[in-house]
Every structure is written in structure tokens, then in C-alpha cells.
mmCIF file of C-alpha atoms in Angstrom:
data_model
loop_
_atom_site.group_PDB
_atom_site.id
_atom_site.type_symbol
_atom_site.label_atom_id
_atom_site.label_comp_id
_atom_site.label_asym_id
_atom_site.label_seq_id
_atom_site.Cartn_x
_atom_site.Cartn_y
_atom_site.Cartn_z
ATOM 1 C CA UNK A 1 0.558 -0.129 -0.017
ATOM 2 C CA UNK A 2 1.571 3.451 -1.236
ATOM 3 C CA UNK A 3 1.495 6.166 1.525
ATOM 4 C CA UNK A 4 -0.068 9.063 0.482
ATOM 5 C CA UNK A 5 0.583 12.072 0.867
ATOM 6 C CA UNK A 6 4.400 11.528 0.102
ATOM 7 C CA UNK A 7 6.955 13.854 -0.737
ATOM 8 C CA UNK A 8 7.015 13.932 -4.258
ATOM 9 C CA UNK A 9 3.115 14.901 -4.543
ATOM 10 C CA UNK A 10 1.578 17.920 -6.272
ATOM 11 C CA UNK A 11 -1.397 20.032 -4.727
ATOM 12 C CA UNK A 12 -3.734 21.635 -7.925
ATOM 13 C CA UNK A 13 -6.088 23.940 -7.994
ATOM 14 C CA UNK A 14 -8.858 23.225 -10.755
ATOM 15 C CA UNK A 15 -11.319 27.110 -11.346
ATOM 16 C CA UNK A 16 -14.357 27.078 -13.521
ATOM 17 C CA UNK A 17 -13.857 29.820 -15.877
ATOM 18 C CA UNK A 18 -16.426 30.963 -18.894
ATOM 19 C CA UNK A 19 -13.136 31.981 -21.148
ATOM 20 C CA UNK A 20 -10.179 29.836 -20.635
ATOM 21 C CA UNK A 21 -8.202 32.961 -22.704
ATOM 22 C CA UNK A 22 -9.667 35.739 -21.487
ATOM 23 C CA UNK A 23 -8.588 34.027 -17.389
ATOM 24 C CA UNK A 24 -5.344 32.686 -18.476
ATOM 25 C CA UNK A 25 -4.752 36.579 -19.812
ATOM 26 C CA UNK A 26 -5.926 38.431 -16.582
ATOM 27 C CA UNK A 27 -4.374 35.691 -14.106
ATOM 28 C CA UNK A 28 -0.801 36.203 -15.460
ATOM 29 C CA UNK A 29 -0.979 40.355 -15.932
ATOM 30 C CA UNK A 30 -3.065 40.488 -12.688
ATOM 31 C CA UNK A 31 -1.249 37.699 -10.278
ATOM 32 C CA UNK A 32 2.158 37.424 -12.205
ATOM 33 C CA UNK A 33 0.948 33.398 -13.032
ATOM 34 C CA UNK A 34 3.321 31.596 -15.698
ATOM 35 C CA UNK A 35 2.033 29.720 -18.269
ATOM 36 C CA UNK A 36 3.686 26.103 -18.031
ATOM 37 C CA UNK A 37 0.668 23.946 -20.762
ATOM 38 C CA UNK A 38 -2.671 24.361 -22.348
ATOM 39 C CA UNK A 39 -4.555 21.943 -24.010
ATOM 40 C CA UNK A 40 -7.937 21.179 -25.374
ATOM 41 C CA UNK A 41 -9.643 24.081 -23.356
ATOM 42 C CA UNK A 42 -8.319 24.305 -21.229
ATOM 43 C CA UNK A 43 -4.502 25.416 -19.481
ATOM 44 C CA UNK A 44 -2.757 25.039 -17.031
ATOM 45 C CA UNK A 45 -0.794 28.247 -14.955
ATOM 46 C CA UNK A 46 2.599 28.328 -12.359
ATOM 47 C CA UNK A 47 1.213 30.632 -9.330
ATOM 48 C CA UNK A 48 3.227 30.721 -6.560
ATOM 49 C CA UNK A 49 5.242 27.276 -6.147
ATOM 50 C CA UNK A 50 1.728 26.230 -7.259
ATOM 51 C CA UNK A 51 -0.704 24.843 -9.153
ATOM 52 C CA UNK A 52 -3.034 26.511 -11.339
ATOM 53 C CA UNK A 53 -6.005 24.460 -13.974
ATOM 54 C CA UNK A 54 -8.159 26.680 -16.085
ATOM 55 C CA UNK A 55 -11.391 24.514 -17.440
ATOM 56 C CA UNK A 56 -14.218 25.652 -18.787
ATOM 57 C CA UNK A 57 -17.050 23.717 -17.145
ATOM 58 C CA UNK A 58 -18.855 20.510 -19.142
ATOM 59 C CA UNK A 59 -20.911 17.720 -18.372
ATOM 60 C CA UNK A 60 -20.321 14.277 -16.662
ATOM 61 C CA UNK A 61 -18.026 11.774 -17.733
ATOM 62 C CA UNK A 62 -17.557 7.957 -16.901
ATOM 63 C CA UNK A 63 -15.374 8.732 -13.941
ATOM 64 C CA UNK A 64 -17.263 11.578 -12.587
ATOM 65 C CA UNK A 65 -20.398 10.353 -13.892
ATOM 66 C CA UNK A 66 -23.157 12.589 -11.536
ATOM 67 C CA UNK A 67 -20.730 15.406 -11.661
ATOM 68 C CA UNK A 68 -20.777 18.425 -13.612
ATOM 69 C CA UNK A 69 -18.378 21.848 -14.034
ATOM 70 C CA UNK A 70 -19.418 25.145 -14.234
ATOM 71 C CA UNK A 71 -18.181 28.581 -13.664
ATOM 72 C CA UNK A 72 -19.735 30.544 -10.309
ATOM 73 C CA UNK A 73 -22.992 31.910 -11.444
ATOM 74 C CA UNK A 74 -23.092 34.492 -7.833
ATOM 75 C CA UNK A 75 -19.892 35.626 -7.404
ATOM 76 C CA UNK A 76 -21.548 36.659 -3.832
ATOM 77 C CA UNK A 77 -22.482 33.409 -2.975
ATOM 78 C CA UNK A 78 -18.712 31.452 -2.371
ATOM 79 C CA UNK A 79 -17.290 27.988 -1.097
ATOM 80 C CA UNK A 80 -13.881 28.008 -2.209
ATOM 81 C CA UNK A 81 -11.542 30.795 -2.046
ATOM 82 C CA UNK A 82 -7.174 31.844 -2.772
ATOM 83 C CA UNK A 83 -5.853 33.682 0.459
ATOM 84 C CA UNK A 84 -2.429 35.192 -0.286
ATOM 85 C CA UNK A 85 -0.454 36.035 3.065
ATOM 86 C CA UNK A 86 1.515 39.283 1.868
ATOM 87 C CA UNK A 87 4.101 41.120 3.454
ATOM 88 C CA UNK A 88 2.103 45.191 3.287
ATOM 89 C CA UNK A 89 -2.019 44.561 1.971
ATOM 90 C CA UNK A 90 -1.801 48.245 1.397
ATOM 91 C CA UNK A 91 0.836 47.265 -1.242
ATOM 92 C CA UNK A 92 0.112 44.377 -2.984
ATOM 93 C CA UNK A 93 -4.177 45.806 -2.902
ATOM 94 C CA UNK A 94 -1.957 49.588 -5.362
ATOM 95 C CA UNK A 95 0.090 46.929 -7.253
ATOM 96 C CA UNK A 96 -2.736 44.282 -7.854
ATOM 97 C CA UNK A 97 -5.560 47.417 -8.401
ATOM 98 C CA UNK A 98 -2.769 49.155 -11.111
ATOM 99 C CA UNK A 99 -2.797 45.977 -13.003
ATOM 100 C CA UNK A 100 -6.603 46.234 -13.094
ATOM 101 C CA UNK A 101 -7.577 43.321 -10.257
ATOM 102 C CA UNK A 102 -11.456 44.919 -9.063
ATOM 103 C CA UNK A 103 -11.830 45.211 -4.847
ATOM 104 C CA UNK A 104 -14.728 44.317 -3.285
ATOM 105 C CA UNK A 105 -13.932 47.387 -0.945
ATOM 106 C CA UNK A 106 -10.132 48.490 -0.349
ATOM 107 C CA UNK A 107 -7.941 46.802 2.593
ATOM 108 C CA UNK A 108 -9.520 45.928 6.174
ATOM 109 C CA UNK A 109 -7.413 46.484 9.232
ATOM 110 C CA UNK A 110 -9.289 44.067 12.010
ATOM 111 C CA UNK A 111 -6.703 44.849 14.503
ATOM 112 C CA UNK A 112 -5.541 40.822 13.857
ATOM 113 C CA UNK A 113 -4.727 41.898 10.335
ATOM 114 C CA UNK A 114 -5.328 43.151 7.390
ATOM 115 C CA UNK A 115 -7.096 42.073 4.374
ATOM 116 C CA UNK A 116 -8.863 42.680 1.031
ATOM 117 C CA UNK A 117 -11.029 40.801 -1.472
ATOM 118 C CA UNK A 118 -11.139 41.170 -4.848
ATOM 119 C CA UNK A 119 -12.406 38.594 -8.110
ATOM 120 C CA UNK A 120 -11.554 37.042 -10.931
ATOM 121 C CA UNK A 121 -13.576 37.729 -14.163
ATOM 122 C CA UNK A 122 -15.549 34.662 -13.407
ATOM 123 C CA UNK A 123 -16.207 35.808 -10.052
ATOM 124 C CA UNK A 124 -13.741 33.324 -8.054
ATOM 125 C CA UNK A 125 -13.071 35.222 -4.743
ATOM 126 C CA UNK A 126 -9.367 36.290 -3.730
ATOM 127 C CA UNK A 127 -8.247 37.791 -0.587
ATOM 128 C CA UNK A 128 -5.103 39.505 0.081
ATOM 129 C CA UNK A 129 -4.183 39.016 4.443
ATOM 130 C CA UNK A 130 -1.490 41.162 6.526
ATOM 131 C CA UNK A 131 -0.858 40.145 9.939
ATOM 132 C CA UNK A 132 0.727 42.957 11.517
ATOM 133 C CA UNK A 133 3.641 42.850 13.625
#
């Protein structure tokens, strides 16, 4: 029996998007991701040592017979988000805004952290967060 997890494994985050090309450009321009490869209607990105797989939606397949992949249909209902821990939330906010990120609000200081939220073109939620001190 194999161990799980092992040191040689990696984790990939899959995001369902409506337009892979548009999303690829946004992830490159705004977040600084790099394209590792593209195939079919999918794009593999590298970001901060992690993998992001952008795919378009689709119906069930033989190995996931009851599962449909769909981009978010309501950006105000979230079941997952990606969080960037940053040393300077306000500085990251200004940099990302200049690159085209649209934030819900400017950074909010909650005392124990400073954070701000933004979305990708399909509504996936992102957070930048700074722990003061």
C-alpha cells in the first residue's frame, strides 16, 4: 500500500472559467502567473509554487458520472477562495489595482489582520491578508 501524501506529490487547484483565454491573460497580467502548458480547453498556470488549472465547464463523464463543472453563477455565494498572505496588504492592494484587479473594498484593518478581497473575471474570490507585527 502506498503512503498518502508523500514528498513527491503536488496539489493543483482547478478553477472553472467561462473563457480560458481571457482568464489566462488576467491571471498572467494581474497575479503574475506563468503558463506552463495549454491543451484543449484547459490552461495550466504556475503561481507562487502552486498549480492552477483553468478549464471550461462541462457535463458528467464516465469517471464522474453525476458531476457538472460550472463557473460561479453568483459571485456573492462562495464555497472556496484563494488567499495570499502578504507582508504589506495596502501595497499589494495598490499594485494589484494598478494591474486591473477590482476590489470589493479597500483594505480593512481588523486589528489582528489587514485584508482586502477581489475577484477574477468569473467571480472566483481572492483575498490578500497581512498579519501585523
